[in-house]
Amino acid sequence: MRVGIFFGGISREREVSFAGGRTVYDNMDKSVFEPVPIFVDSLGQFILLDWQFLYKGTIRDFYPSTNSNNLSKNAFQVYIESLSDLSASDYENLMNQVGVPLQLDDLPHLIDFAFLALHGALGEDGKIQGVLEYLQIPYSGSGIRASSLGMDKAFQKKLMTHSPFLSPEIAPIHRKDWIGGRVDLMNMVQKVGFPCVIRPANQGSSIGVSIIHESDKHLLSKSIDKAFFIERISIESWQNRSLDEKVHYLQQMTDVRSGIGFPCRDLDHNNLFFSPDELLVYLDGLSTTDKVVLQGFDNEHTVLLEEFIDGKEFSCVVIKNSDGTPIALPPTEIVKGDEVFDYRSKYLAGLSRKLTPIRIDDEKIENIRNECEQLCAYFAFNTYARIDGFIKEDGRIFLNDPNTTSGMLPSSFFFHQAAEIGLNPSQFITYIIRTSLVERIDTNTYHTHYNHLLKELDTAIQQSQNDEQTLKKIAVFMGGYSSERHISVESGRNIYEKLASSSQYDPYPIFVTGNDTYHELHRIPINLLLKDNADDIRDKLANYKQHPIIEKIQKQTQGIRTMFTKGDSLFPPYVITYDDLSTQFDAVFIALHGRPGEDGKVQQNLEKFKIPFNGSSASSAATTIDKYKTGQLLKQHGLPITEQKLVSKIDYIENTSGVLQDLAVSISYPFIMKPVDDGCSSAVKVIRNETECQAYFALIFELNPEHDLRKTLSLLEKEEFPTKDCVLVEQLIQKEDADHFLEITGGLLCSYDNKMQLTYEIFEPSETLTSGDILSLEEKFLAGEGQNITPARFNGALSDISYEHIAEQVKHTLKKAATILNVTGYARIDAFVKIYRDGRAETIIIEINSLPGMTPATCIFHQCALNGYKPFEFIHQIIEFGIERNQQLLRKGNLA
């Protein structure tokens, strides 16, 4: 069955939709379906996307192409709607660079079924559902009317006031009244009280949402502006900013999730600004007495002031059981502080906790499930839905956010709760397609060919279940005990899911706990693998007991499990040994980061038991995890590095003033401080003065862990800061006398040639763009957050120097570094590049990751795509190299 995956779209949720479409594409069972990626751009045009672009970090990384973005004097990355002077032929040319533009009448010839991973306007509001109904193409999820109701939160609330369901008190504010100054704000606030929630009526992913705890008219107005996507700028304040500060401010505005986006309009003078460059020139030309009120084109017509419900927050997915009746899956509790469960908390591993089922009495859990099932029936949601709400201590349930769809990222509630009934993401996607097809048959008057599709699909599913071909068994290691454990789980899940949807491998998730001297390996079922983060998995392992409500739901959904799974997917976790691995698995994929894994300890054990694994050998990994040792070794072989100093906890305590004085003189402010043996941007900070330096040492050495120290270092909410006995201090690498300067990350892949000699395939490096001083955890791993340009813009403004001339020099240095450190398998190398007018490029290596992050958004997948590898094919090459290397070593007698 040809399944068109629709993703991207015109809404502010386009980035999470883009990442969700990629998840669906990767996890779709390739033995049953042919996925067809249909990207919807932010002007509403359908494009049959070339698969390579699926693995970009954000839409702005590839569309419009970076050649178009080079027109920006300040390197702003914008969406297609910001190219104001785009002719029809130019637009078509841009589309042709990433795929094939489609007309509506192309769709029936291209796809048999539409999987909707779209969010917001033209995605989940009933409009695209209507188009597909007209084209007689069956699609996933609810129909037109239910989708429309699920989108408009204001109308939902109106309907719920006439129903038996409890809903928070609300006060709607209309755009024209707010802009016209006709809103009696304090009178409206009295209706809902404090704290109160302010939210746009037609946005998802918590975009534009604020919680206000006290009666502060200025804060209220600012939050309502945010929900209407209005930005007020004081020109006096604007002119006090430096150029860098102005550019950073406008970069934030271009982010459609947190800023108003472009194009935007000056409401007082009706001036229109398509790009941040245009706005920058305009603002610089105004006098200090002026004020500018801007509103994004993609804005909101209604904002809701909503009563804050003081209770446990939950989300509950409702699906159709095998007999067609709605059944609520176990509701998940969202554990957080007073902050909004925002985009960052929803989609970045480790920042929030999702506990399933919610921690309340069984009777109350069943009450939530019953309410959610009844609400789905009330709104006529069909196929599936996600209902968000609160339950108060007295048992009252407030359902305040019914959704006809949900995010399709690996960490989404959909996959999280489906795992509790034994379905992995690939199986759940198959379930969604089949159930939606049945729904289209039941609710459509023209469905003859739908019956034929269903019959073919059932045959394909049955054949897949009965397929007894021999698959390679791969143990996927994840977790660990470093500050990188949450990213490790994300990587491990991604590897598992890519292998599980293939026809060559049978993956088994293995969660690793322990310490530097002892590793405990836990074989875990799918419902533990899909827990929110490493700490949730660890806690479940410590006291594993299946909740009676989950057991009940598992029994009720046995029919679903029988149709869509094979084997036992709901076994209790158990401990296995390295010796067990050697007899039960063909290879191990180490998706660990930091310790253990990148320190070589796991590899030592695998080598001992002659088990093939990915990545470098134990000895090489033990070197590359140490950034100081890596740098000094590269320096000995003639490669340029930045100035480095190690500071131990003992030395700092015994001679604090001497250490501080030495760093100020020998390295000089500003400089970089980081753990010597951690990655994933863990505790990497630019230090500008002695106060920040002392705060860093105090936190990392646990000398004076006061809360104010976190503020001194501008740590984000819940940002993890590890405890270490040694800190690496590095000179800040800057442009200096270079003509062009950029930060890059480059991937590589190893193979053996015909003579069994090791060869390196160096990928085209990515240029990494950061919104702050350091590339953050979010920018590296949060879908839609980081901006990476692949290949890097090496020539910059030096138009007379070719890309190839610089790239060859950079790749030569990357290969030399890998060879010096005996890196094998695959790796990611981070570096800075200085480019001079004479065409000379100097590449300064920062670190080498022997087990780079393998999350869906990581840029190593962008790079391998340019060389023709889809992510699964890249992973396949990595595994096969590890098996081949193991066989070579066995033949040579180099494995004990």
Coordinates of C-alpha atoms in Angstrom, one line a residue, residues 12 22 47 73 141 145 156 176 239 241 251 292 525 551 555 598 638 657 680-681 711 732 762 806 823 841 867 873:
R12 CA 3.4 27.3 13.8
R22 CA 10.0 11.7 9.6
I47 CA 5.8 18.7 -2.7
K73 CA 23.3 40.2 5.2
G141 CA -7.7 10.1 12.1
R145 CA -16.5 17.8 11.6
Q156 CA -14.9 23.4 22.2
K176 CA -10.1 43.2 16.9
Q239 CA 18.9 51.7 19.9
R241 CA 21.4 47.3 21.7
Q251 CA 16.5 35.6 15.1
V292 CA 6.4 49.9 17.1
P525 CA 10.0 -4.8 27.1
E551 CA -3.0 -5.4 33.2
K555 CA -6.4 -8.0 28.5
E598 CA 32.4 6.1 25.2
G638 CA 51.0 18.6 14.3
S657 CA 43.5 32.2 44.2
C680 CA 26.1 16.4 24.6
S681 CA 26.9 20.0 25.6
K711 CA 21.6 32.0 38.0
L732 CA 37.8 30.5 23.3
I762 CA 34.4 11.5 5.3
I806 CA 38.1 24.4 1.4
V823 CA 38.8 5.8 15.2
A841 CA 41.7 26.6 5.8
N867 CA 26.2 10.3 0.4
E873 CA 21.2 2.0 5.6

